[in-house]
mmCIF file of C-alpha atoms and ligand atoms in Angstrom:
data_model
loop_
_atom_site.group_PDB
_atom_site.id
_atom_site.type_symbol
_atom_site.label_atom_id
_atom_site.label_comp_id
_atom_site.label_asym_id
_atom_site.label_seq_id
_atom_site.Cartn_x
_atom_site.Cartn_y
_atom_site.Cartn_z
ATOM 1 C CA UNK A 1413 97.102 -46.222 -47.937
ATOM 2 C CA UNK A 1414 95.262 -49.385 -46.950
ATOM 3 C CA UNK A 1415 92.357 -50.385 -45.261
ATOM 4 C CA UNK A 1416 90.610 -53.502 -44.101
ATOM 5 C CA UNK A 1417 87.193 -53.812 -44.793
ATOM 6 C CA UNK A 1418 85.733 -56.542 -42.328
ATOM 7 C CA UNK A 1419 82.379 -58.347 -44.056
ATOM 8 C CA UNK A 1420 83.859 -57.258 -47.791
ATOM 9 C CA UNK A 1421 82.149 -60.214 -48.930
ATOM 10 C CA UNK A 1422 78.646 -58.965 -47.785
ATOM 11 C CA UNK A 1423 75.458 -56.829 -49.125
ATOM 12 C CA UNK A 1424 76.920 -53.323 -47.869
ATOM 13 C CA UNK A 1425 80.520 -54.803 -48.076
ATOM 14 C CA UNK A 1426 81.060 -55.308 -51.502
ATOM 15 C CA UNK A 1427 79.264 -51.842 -52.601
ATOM 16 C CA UNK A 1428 82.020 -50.385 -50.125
ATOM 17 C CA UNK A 1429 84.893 -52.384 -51.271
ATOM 18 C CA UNK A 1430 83.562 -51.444 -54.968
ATOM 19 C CA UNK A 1431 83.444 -47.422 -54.049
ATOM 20 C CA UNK A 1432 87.044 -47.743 -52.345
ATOM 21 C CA UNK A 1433 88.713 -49.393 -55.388
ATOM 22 C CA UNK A 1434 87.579 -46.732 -57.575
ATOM 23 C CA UNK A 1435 88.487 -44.313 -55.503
ATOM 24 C CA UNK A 1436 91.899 -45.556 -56.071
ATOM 25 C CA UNK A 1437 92.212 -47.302 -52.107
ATOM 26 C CA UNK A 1438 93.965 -50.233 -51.488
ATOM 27 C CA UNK A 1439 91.510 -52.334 -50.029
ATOM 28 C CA UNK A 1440 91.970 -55.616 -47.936
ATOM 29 C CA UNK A 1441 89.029 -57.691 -46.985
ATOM 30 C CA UNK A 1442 88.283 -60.343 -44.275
ATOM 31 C CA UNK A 1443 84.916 -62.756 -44.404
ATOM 32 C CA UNK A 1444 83.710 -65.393 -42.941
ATOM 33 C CA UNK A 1445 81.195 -65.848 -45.544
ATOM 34 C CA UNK A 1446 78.498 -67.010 -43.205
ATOM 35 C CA UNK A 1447 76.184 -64.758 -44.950
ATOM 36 C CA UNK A 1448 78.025 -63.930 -48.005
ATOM 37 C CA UNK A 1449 79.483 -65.451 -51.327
ATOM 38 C CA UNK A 1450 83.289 -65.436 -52.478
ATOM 39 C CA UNK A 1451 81.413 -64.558 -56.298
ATOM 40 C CA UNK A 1452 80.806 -60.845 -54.401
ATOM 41 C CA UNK A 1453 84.251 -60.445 -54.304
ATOM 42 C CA UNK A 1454 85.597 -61.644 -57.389
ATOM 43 C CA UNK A 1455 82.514 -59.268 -58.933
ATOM 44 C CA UNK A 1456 83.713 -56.077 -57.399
ATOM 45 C CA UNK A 1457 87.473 -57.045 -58.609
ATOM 46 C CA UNK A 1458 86.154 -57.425 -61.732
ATOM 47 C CA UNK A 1459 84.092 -54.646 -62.167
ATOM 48 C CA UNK A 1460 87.144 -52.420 -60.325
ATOM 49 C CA UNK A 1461 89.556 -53.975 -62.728
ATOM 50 C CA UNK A 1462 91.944 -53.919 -59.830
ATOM 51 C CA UNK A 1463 93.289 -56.976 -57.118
ATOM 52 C CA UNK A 1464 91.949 -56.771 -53.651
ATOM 53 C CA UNK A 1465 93.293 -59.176 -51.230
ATOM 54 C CA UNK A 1466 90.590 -61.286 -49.336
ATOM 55 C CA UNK A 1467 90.830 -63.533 -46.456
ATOM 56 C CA UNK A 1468 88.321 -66.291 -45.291
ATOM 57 C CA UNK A 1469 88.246 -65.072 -41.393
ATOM 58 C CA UNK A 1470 86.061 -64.896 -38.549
ATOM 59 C CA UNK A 1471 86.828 -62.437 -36.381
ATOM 60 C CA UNK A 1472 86.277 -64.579 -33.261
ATOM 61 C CA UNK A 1473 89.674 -66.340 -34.653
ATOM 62 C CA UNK A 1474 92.193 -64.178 -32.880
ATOM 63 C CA UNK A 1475 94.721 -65.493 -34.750
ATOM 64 C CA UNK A 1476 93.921 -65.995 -38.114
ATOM 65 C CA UNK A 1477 93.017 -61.820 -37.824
ATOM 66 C CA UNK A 1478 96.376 -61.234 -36.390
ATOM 67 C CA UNK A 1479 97.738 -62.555 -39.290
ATOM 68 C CA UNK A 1480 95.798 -60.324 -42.044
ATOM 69 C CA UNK A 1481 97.483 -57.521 -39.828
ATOM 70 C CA UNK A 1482 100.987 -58.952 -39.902
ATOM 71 C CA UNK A 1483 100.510 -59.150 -43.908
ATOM 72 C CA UNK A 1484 99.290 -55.798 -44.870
ATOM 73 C CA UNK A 1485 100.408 -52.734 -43.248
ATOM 74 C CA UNK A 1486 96.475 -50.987 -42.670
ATOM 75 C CA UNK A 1487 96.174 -47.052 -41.576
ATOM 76 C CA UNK A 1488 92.447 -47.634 -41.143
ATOM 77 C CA UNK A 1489 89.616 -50.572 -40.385
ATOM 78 C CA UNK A 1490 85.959 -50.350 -41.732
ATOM 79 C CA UNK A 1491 84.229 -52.631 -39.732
ATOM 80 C CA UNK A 1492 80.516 -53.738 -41.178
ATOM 81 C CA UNK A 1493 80.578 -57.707 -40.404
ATOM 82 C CA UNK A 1494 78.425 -58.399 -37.869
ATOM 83 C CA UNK A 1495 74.972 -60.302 -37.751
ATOM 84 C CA UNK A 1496 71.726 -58.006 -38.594
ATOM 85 C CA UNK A 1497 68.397 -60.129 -38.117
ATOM 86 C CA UNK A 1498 66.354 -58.303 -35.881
ATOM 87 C CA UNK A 1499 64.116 -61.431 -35.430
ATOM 88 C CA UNK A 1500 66.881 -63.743 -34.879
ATOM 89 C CA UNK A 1501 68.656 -61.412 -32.506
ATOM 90 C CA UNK A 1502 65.527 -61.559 -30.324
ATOM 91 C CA UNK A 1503 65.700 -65.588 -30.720
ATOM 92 C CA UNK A 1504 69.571 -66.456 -29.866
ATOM 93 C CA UNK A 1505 70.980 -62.853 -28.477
ATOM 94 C CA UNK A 1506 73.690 -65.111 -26.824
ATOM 95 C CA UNK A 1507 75.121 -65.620 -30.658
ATOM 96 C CA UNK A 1508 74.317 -62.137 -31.471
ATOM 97 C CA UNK A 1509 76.533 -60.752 -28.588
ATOM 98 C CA UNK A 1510 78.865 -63.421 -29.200
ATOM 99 C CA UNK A 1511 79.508 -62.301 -32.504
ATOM 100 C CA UNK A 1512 78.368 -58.992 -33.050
ATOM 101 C CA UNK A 1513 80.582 -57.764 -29.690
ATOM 102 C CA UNK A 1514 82.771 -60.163 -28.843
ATOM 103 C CA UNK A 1515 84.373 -60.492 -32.812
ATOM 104 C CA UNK A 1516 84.483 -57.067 -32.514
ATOM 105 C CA UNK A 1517 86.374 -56.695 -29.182
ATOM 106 C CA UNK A 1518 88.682 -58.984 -30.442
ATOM 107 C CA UNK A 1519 89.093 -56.687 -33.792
ATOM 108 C CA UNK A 1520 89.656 -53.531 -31.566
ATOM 109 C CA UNK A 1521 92.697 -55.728 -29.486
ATOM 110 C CA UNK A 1522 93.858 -56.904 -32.667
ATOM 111 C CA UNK A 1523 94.004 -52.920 -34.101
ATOM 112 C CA UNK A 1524 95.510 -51.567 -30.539
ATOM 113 C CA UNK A 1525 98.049 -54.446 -31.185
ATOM 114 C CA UNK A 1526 99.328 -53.083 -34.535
ATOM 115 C CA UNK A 1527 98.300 -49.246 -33.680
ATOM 116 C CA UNK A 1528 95.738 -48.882 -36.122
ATOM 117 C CA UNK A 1529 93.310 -46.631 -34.859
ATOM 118 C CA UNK A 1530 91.180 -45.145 -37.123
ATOM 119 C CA UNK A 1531 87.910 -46.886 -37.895
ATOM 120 C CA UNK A 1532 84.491 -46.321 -39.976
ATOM 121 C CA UNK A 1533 82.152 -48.481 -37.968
ATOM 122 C CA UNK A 1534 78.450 -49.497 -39.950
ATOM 123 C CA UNK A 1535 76.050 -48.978 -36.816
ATOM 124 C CA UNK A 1536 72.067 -48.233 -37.455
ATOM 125 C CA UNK A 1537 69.237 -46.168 -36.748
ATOM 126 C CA UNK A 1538 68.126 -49.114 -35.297
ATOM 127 C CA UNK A 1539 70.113 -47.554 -32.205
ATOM 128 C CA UNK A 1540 67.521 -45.009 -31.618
ATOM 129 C CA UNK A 1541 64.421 -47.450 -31.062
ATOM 130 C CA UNK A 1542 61.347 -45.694 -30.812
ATOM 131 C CA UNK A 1543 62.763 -41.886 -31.510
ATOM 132 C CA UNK A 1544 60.445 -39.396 -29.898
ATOM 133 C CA UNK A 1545 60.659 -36.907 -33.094
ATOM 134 C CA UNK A 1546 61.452 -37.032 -36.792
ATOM 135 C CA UNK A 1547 63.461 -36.299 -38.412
ATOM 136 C CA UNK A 1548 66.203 -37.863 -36.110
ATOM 137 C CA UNK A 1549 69.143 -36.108 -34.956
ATOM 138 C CA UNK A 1550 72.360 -37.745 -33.811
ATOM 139 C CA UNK A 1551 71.521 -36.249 -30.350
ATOM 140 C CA UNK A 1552 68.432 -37.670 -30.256
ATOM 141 C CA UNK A 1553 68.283 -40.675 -27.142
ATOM 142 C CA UNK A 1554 70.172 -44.256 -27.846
ATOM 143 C CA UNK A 1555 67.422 -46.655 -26.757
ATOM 144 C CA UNK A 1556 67.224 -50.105 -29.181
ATOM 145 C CA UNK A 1557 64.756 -51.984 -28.628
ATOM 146 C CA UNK A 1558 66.044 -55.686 -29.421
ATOM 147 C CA UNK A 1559 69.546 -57.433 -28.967
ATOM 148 C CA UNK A 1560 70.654 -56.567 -32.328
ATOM 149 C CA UNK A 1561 70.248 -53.186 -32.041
ATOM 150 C CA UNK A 1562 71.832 -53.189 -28.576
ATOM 151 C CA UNK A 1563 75.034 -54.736 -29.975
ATOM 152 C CA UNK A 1564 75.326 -51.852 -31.996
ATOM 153 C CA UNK A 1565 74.381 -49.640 -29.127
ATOM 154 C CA UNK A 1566 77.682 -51.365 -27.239
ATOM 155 C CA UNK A 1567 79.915 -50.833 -29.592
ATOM 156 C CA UNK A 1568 79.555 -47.264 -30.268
ATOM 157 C CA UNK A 1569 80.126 -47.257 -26.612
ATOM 158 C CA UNK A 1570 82.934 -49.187 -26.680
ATOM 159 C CA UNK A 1571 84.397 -47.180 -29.448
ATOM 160 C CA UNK A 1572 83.752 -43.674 -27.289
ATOM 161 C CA UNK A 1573 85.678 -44.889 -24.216
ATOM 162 C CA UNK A 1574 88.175 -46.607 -26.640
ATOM 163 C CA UNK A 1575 88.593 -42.968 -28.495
ATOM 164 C CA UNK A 1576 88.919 -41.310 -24.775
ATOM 165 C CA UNK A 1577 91.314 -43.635 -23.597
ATOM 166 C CA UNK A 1578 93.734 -42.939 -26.947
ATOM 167 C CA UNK A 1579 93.129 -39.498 -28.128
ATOM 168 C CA UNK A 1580 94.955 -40.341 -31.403
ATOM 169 C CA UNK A 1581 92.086 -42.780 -31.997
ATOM 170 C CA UNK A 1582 89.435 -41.542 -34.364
ATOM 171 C CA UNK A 1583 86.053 -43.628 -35.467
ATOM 172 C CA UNK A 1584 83.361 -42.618 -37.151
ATOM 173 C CA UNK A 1585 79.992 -44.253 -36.472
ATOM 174 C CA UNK A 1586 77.918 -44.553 -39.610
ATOM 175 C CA UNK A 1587 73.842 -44.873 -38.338
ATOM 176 C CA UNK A 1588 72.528 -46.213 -41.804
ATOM 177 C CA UNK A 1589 68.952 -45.830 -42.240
ATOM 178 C CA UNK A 1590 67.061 -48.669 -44.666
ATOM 179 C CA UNK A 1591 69.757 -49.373 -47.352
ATOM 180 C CA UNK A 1592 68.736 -50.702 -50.802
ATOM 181 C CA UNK A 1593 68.977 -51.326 -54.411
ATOM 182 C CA UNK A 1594 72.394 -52.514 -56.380
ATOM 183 C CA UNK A 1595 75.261 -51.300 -58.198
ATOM 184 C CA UNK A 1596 74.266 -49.696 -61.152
ATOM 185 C CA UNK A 1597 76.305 -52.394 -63.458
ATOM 186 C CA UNK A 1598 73.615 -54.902 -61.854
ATOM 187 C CA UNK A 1599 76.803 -57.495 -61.499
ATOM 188 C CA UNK A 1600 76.498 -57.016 -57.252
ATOM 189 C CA UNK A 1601 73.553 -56.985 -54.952
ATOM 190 C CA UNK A 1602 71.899 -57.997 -51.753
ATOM 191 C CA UNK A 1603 71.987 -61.798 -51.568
ATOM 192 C CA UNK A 1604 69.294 -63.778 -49.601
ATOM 193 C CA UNK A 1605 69.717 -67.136 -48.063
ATOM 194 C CA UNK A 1606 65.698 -67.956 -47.959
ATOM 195 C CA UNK A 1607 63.248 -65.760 -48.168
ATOM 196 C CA UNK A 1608 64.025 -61.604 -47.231
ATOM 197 C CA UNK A 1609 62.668 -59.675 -44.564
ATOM 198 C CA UNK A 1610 63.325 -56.193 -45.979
ATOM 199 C CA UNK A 1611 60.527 -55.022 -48.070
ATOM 200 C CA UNK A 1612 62.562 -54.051 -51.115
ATOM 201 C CA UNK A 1613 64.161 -57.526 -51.491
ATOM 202 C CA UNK A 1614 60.865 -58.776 -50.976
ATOM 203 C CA UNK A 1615 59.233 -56.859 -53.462
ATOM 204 C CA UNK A 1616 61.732 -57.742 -55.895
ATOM 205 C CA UNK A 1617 60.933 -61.270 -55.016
ATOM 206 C CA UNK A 1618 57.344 -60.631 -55.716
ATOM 207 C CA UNK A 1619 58.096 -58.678 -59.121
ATOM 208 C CA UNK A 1620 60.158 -61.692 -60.050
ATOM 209 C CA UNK A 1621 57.820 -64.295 -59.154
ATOM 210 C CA UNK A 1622 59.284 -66.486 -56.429
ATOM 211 C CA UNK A 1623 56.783 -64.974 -54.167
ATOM 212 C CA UNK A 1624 53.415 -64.217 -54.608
ATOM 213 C CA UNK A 1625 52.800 -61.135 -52.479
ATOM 214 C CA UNK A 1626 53.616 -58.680 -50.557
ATOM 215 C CA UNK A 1627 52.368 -58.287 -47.460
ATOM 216 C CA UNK A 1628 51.902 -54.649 -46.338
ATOM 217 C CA UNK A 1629 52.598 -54.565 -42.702
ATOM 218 C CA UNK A 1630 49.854 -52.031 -41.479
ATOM 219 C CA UNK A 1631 47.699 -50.100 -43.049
ATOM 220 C CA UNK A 1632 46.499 -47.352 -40.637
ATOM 221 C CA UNK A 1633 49.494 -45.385 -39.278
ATOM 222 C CA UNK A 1634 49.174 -41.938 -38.996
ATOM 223 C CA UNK A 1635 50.577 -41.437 -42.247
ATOM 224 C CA UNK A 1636 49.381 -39.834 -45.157
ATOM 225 C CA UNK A 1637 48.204 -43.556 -47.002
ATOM 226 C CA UNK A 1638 48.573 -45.746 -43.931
ATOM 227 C CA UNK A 1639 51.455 -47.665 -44.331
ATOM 228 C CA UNK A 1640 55.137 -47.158 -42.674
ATOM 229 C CA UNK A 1641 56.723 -44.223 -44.297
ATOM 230 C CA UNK A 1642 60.642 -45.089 -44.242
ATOM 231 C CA UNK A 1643 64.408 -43.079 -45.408
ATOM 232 C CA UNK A 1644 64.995 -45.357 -48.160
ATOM 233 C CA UNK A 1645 69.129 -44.650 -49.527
ATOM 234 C CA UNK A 1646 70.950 -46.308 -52.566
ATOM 235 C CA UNK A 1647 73.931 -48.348 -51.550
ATOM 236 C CA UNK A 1648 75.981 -47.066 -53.853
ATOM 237 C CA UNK A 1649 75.146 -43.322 -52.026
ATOM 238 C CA UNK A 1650 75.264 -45.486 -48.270
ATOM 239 C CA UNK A 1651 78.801 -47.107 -49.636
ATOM 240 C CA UNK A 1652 80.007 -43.302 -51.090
ATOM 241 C CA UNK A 1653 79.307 -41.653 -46.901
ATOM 242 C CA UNK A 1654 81.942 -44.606 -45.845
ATOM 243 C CA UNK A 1655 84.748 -43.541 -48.876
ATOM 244 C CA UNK A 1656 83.745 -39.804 -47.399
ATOM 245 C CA UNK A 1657 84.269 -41.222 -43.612
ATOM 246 C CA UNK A 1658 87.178 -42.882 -43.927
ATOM 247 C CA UNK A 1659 88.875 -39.698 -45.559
ATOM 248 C CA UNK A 1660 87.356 -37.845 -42.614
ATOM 249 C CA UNK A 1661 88.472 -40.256 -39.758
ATOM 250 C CA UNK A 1662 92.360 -40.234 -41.481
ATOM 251 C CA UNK A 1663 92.441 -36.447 -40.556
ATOM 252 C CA UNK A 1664 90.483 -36.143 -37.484
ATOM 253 C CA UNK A 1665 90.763 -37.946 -33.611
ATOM 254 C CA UNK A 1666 87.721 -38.730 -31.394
ATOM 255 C CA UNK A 1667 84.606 -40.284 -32.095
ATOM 256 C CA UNK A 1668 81.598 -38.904 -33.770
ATOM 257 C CA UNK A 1669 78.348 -40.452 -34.983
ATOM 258 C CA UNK A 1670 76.399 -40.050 -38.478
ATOM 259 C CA UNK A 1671 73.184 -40.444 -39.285
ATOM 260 C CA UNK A 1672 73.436 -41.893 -43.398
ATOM 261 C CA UNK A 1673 70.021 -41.615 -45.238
ATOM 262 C CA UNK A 1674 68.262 -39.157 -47.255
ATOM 263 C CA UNK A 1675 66.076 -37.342 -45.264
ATOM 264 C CA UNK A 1676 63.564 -38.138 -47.251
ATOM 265 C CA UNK A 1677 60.739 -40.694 -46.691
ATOM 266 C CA UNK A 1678 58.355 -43.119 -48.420
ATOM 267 C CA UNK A 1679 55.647 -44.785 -47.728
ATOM 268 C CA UNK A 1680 55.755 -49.052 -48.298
ATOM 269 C CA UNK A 1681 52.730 -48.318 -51.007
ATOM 270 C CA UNK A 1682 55.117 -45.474 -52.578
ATOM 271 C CA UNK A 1683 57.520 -47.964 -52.686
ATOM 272 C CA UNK A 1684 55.460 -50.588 -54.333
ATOM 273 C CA UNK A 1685 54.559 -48.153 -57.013
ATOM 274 C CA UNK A 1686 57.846 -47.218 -58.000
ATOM 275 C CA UNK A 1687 59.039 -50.435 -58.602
ATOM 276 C CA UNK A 1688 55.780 -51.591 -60.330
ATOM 277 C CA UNK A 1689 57.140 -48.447 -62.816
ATOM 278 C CA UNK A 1690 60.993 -49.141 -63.142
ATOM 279 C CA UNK A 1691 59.725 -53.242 -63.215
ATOM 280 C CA UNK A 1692 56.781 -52.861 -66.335
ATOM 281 C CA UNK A 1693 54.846 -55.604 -63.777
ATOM 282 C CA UNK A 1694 52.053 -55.201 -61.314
ATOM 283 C CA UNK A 1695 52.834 -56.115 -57.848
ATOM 284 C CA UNK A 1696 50.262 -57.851 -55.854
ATOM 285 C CA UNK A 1697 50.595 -57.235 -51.953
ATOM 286 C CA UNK A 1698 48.063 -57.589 -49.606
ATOM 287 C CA UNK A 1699 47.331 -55.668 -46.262
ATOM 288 C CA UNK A 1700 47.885 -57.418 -43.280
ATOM 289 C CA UNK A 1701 48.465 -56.374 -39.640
ATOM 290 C CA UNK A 1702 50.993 -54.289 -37.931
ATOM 291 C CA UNK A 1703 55.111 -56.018 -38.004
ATOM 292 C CA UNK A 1704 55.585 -55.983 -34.054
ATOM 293 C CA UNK A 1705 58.324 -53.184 -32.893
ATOM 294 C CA UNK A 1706 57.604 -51.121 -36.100
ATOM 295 C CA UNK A 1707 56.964 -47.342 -36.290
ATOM 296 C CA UNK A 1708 54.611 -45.245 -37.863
ATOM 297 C CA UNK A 1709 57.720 -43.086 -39.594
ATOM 298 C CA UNK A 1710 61.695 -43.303 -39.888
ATOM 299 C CA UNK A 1711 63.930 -40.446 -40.982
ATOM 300 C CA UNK A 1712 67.235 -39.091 -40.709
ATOM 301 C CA UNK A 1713 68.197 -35.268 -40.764
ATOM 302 C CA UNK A 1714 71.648 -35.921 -41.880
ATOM 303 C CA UNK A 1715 72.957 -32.858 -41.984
ATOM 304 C CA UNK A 1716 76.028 -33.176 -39.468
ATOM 305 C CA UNK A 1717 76.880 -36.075 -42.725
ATOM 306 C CA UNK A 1718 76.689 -33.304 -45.117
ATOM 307 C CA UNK A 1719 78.718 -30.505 -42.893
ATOM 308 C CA UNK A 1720 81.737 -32.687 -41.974
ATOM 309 C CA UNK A 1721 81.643 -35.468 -44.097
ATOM 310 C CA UNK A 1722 80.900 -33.476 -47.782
ATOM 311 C CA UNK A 1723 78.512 -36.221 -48.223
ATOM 312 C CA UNK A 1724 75.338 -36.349 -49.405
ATOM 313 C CA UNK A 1725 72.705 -38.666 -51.241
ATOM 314 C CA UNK A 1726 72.257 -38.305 -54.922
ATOM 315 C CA UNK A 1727 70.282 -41.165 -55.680
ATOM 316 C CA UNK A 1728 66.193 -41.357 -55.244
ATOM 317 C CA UNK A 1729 64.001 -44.137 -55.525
ATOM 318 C CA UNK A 1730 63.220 -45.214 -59.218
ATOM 319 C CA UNK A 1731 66.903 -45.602 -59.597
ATOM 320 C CA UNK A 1732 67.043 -47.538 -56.146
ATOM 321 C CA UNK A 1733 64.706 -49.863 -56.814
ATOM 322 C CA UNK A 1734 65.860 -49.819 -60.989
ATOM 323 C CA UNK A 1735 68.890 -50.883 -59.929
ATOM 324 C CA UNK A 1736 67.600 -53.503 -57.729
ATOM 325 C CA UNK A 1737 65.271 -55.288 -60.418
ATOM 326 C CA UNK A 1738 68.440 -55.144 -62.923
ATOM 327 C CA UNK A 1739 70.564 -57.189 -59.827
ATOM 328 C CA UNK A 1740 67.531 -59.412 -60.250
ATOM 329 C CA UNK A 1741 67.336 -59.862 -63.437
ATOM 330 C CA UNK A 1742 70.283 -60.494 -63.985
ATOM 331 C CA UNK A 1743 70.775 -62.868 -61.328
ATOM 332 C CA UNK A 1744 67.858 -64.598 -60.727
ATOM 333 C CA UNK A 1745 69.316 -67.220 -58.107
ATOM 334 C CA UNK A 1746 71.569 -64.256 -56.429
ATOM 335 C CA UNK A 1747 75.296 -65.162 -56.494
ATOM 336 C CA UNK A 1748 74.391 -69.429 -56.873
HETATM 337 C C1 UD1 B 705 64.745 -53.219 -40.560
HETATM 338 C C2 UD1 B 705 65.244 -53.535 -39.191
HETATM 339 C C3 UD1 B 705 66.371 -52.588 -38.867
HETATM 340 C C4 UD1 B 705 67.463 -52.657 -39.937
HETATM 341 C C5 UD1 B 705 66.817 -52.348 -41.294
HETATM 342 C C6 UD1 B 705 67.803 -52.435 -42.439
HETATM 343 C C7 UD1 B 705 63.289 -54.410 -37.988
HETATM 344 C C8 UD1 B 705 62.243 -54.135 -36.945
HETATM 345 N N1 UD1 B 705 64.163 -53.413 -38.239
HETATM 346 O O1 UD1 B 705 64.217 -51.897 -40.551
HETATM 347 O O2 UD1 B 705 66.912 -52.907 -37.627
HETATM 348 O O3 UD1 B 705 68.468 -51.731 -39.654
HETATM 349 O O4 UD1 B 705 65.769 -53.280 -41.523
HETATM 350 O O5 UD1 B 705 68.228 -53.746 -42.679
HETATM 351 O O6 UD1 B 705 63.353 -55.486 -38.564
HETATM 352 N N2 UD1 B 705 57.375 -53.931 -44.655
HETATM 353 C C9 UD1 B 705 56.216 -54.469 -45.194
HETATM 354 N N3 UD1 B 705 56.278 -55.737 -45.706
HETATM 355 C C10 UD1 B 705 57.425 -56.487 -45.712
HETATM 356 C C11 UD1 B 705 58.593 -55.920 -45.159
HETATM 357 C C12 UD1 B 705 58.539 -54.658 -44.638
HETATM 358 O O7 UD1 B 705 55.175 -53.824 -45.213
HETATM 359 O O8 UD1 B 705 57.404 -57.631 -46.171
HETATM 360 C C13 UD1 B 705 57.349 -52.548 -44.163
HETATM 361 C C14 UD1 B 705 57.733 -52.377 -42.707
HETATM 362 O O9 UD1 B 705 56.615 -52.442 -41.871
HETATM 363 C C15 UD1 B 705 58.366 -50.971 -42.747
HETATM 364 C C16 UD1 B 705 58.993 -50.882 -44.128
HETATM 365 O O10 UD1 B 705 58.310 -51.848 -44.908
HETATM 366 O O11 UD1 B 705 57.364 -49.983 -42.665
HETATM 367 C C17 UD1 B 705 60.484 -51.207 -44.143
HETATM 368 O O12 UD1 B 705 60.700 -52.462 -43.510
HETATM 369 P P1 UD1 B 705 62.126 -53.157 -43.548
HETATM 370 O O13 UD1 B 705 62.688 -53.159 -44.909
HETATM 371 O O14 UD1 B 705 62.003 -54.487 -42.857
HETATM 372 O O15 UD1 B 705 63.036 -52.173 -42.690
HETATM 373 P P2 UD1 B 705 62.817 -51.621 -41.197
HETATM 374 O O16 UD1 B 705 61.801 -52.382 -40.463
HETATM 375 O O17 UD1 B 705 62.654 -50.146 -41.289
#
């Protein structure tokens, strides 16, 4: 049994290729390495103690990805590479579509082409937008708000018409909430080029003294202490739901969506305080006005992940953001 895993090389990517190897899956993965480091892979092969073919690929290169096909015989694809800057999506959508839809267009021809139909795709709760009420259901309306989440949006779409068309096709679409932390071994983590967006690798940045703040986006939302109250979930738990999703997509058709998070929610203060804990340091952050397009509150019920996958998060948020000040310690300049 073998699967590609497209963006291996990448933050969610190499916590999934990690999960798969142990779980004894033969594991092939394609990278472009735009936002990602070959030392990822060679750290989850290391830490798996197992080989795990790679390829240096864009997916926009219809050829080269033809050719990972021809070499490995796959029974299933899980597809996470894709751009994921919300800001940046809202600055050059035209690359965002381009790659984000079009790569993956050319990945579903490529899969028809070999008949490889099953697929675990990494969409977001980012495809909700605004959600009217919490905690959110996988019924609840598909409005994003910005191009990036719209490319997601599209391709869910694109996989529901694909799964009508083929009823031996079966994808599952995974809507991760706000992933974080590191592998517990503290060898793999999220890698920044510059200076991170999301709040845990910026605290961590603050903790470690590269940066010499946080700043609290918002301070009066209707939550209990004022700042954004968010469902936080491990990788290692986010990258466990795709081991669980795959196993479920091999022995069902159709397509169904997930929502992967805890159900759970903290506040950005909560968040601060539990890593000035796991960390021994103080953090300093300052409050400063509201992050444009952010909500008061974001939560997942993910019980339809519990019912059909058998998955659930075991991980809270001490270990999350332990694990994330061990990455950093341990690897002060990320994978450089
Ligand atoms: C963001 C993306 C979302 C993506 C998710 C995971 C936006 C609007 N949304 O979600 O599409 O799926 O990351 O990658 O960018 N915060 C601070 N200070 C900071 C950073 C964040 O106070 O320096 C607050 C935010 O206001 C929010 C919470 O921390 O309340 C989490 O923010 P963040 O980690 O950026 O995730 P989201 O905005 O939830």
């Amino acid at each position: 049994m073998a699967v590609l895993v497209t963006g291996g090389a990448g933050y969610i990517g190499s916590h999934v290729c990690l999960e798969l190897l142990k779980a004894g899956v033969e594991v092939v993965a394609v990278d472009n390495y735009r936002n990602s480091s070959p030392e990822a892979v060679q750290r989850v092969k290391a830490l798996a103690g197992k080989e795990m073919p790679v390829y240096d690929a864009d997916l926009l290169d219809k050829d080269r990805l033809a050719a990972v096909f021809a070499n490995h015989p796959l029974n299933a694809v899980i597809h996470l590479a894709g751009l994921k800057s919300v800001r940046e999506s809202v600055e050059k959508p035209l690359v965002y579509y381009e790659n984000n839809v079009t790569g993956t267009l050319v990945l579903f021809e490529t899969m028809k082409r070999f008949g490889v139909g099953k697929m675990v795709f990494s969409s977001s709760a980012t495809v909700y937008g605004a959600a009217a009420s919490m905690p959110i259901h996988e019924d609840a309306p598909i409005r994003p708000v910005n191009p990036y989440g719209r490319t997601k949006a599209m391709i869910e779409e694109i996989l529901r018409d694909l799964c009508f068309a083929d009823p031996s096709w079966s994808v599952a679409l995974l809507r991760y909430f706000n992933p974080a932390g590191a592998d517990a071994s503290g060898a793999i983590g999220e890698h920044h080029r510059g200076v991170a967006c999301n709040l845990v690798p910026y605290i961590t940045q603050v903790a470690a003294g590269s940066l010499q703040s946080v700043n609290v986006y918002g301070s009066d939302y209707p939550t209990p202490d004022g700042t954004g109250i968010r469902d936080y979930i491990h990788i290692t738990d986010l990258a466990l739901g795709h081991v669980k999703a795959l196993e479920h997509v091999l022995r069902s058709t159709g397509a169904k969506a997930y929502n992967l998070g805890t159900g759970q929610g903290y506040s950005v203060m909560e968040m601060i305080r539990a890593f000035e804990q796991v960390s021994g340091r103080t953090i300093p952050y300052t409050l400063v006005d509201k992050r444009p397009g952010d909500v008061a509150r974001c939560l997942a019920d993910p019980t339809n992940a519990e019912r059909e996958l058998q998955w659930r998060a075991r991980r809270g948020i001490h270990e999350m953001c332990a694990d994330a000040w061990r990455w950093q310690t341990n690897n002060p300049s990320g994978y450089a």
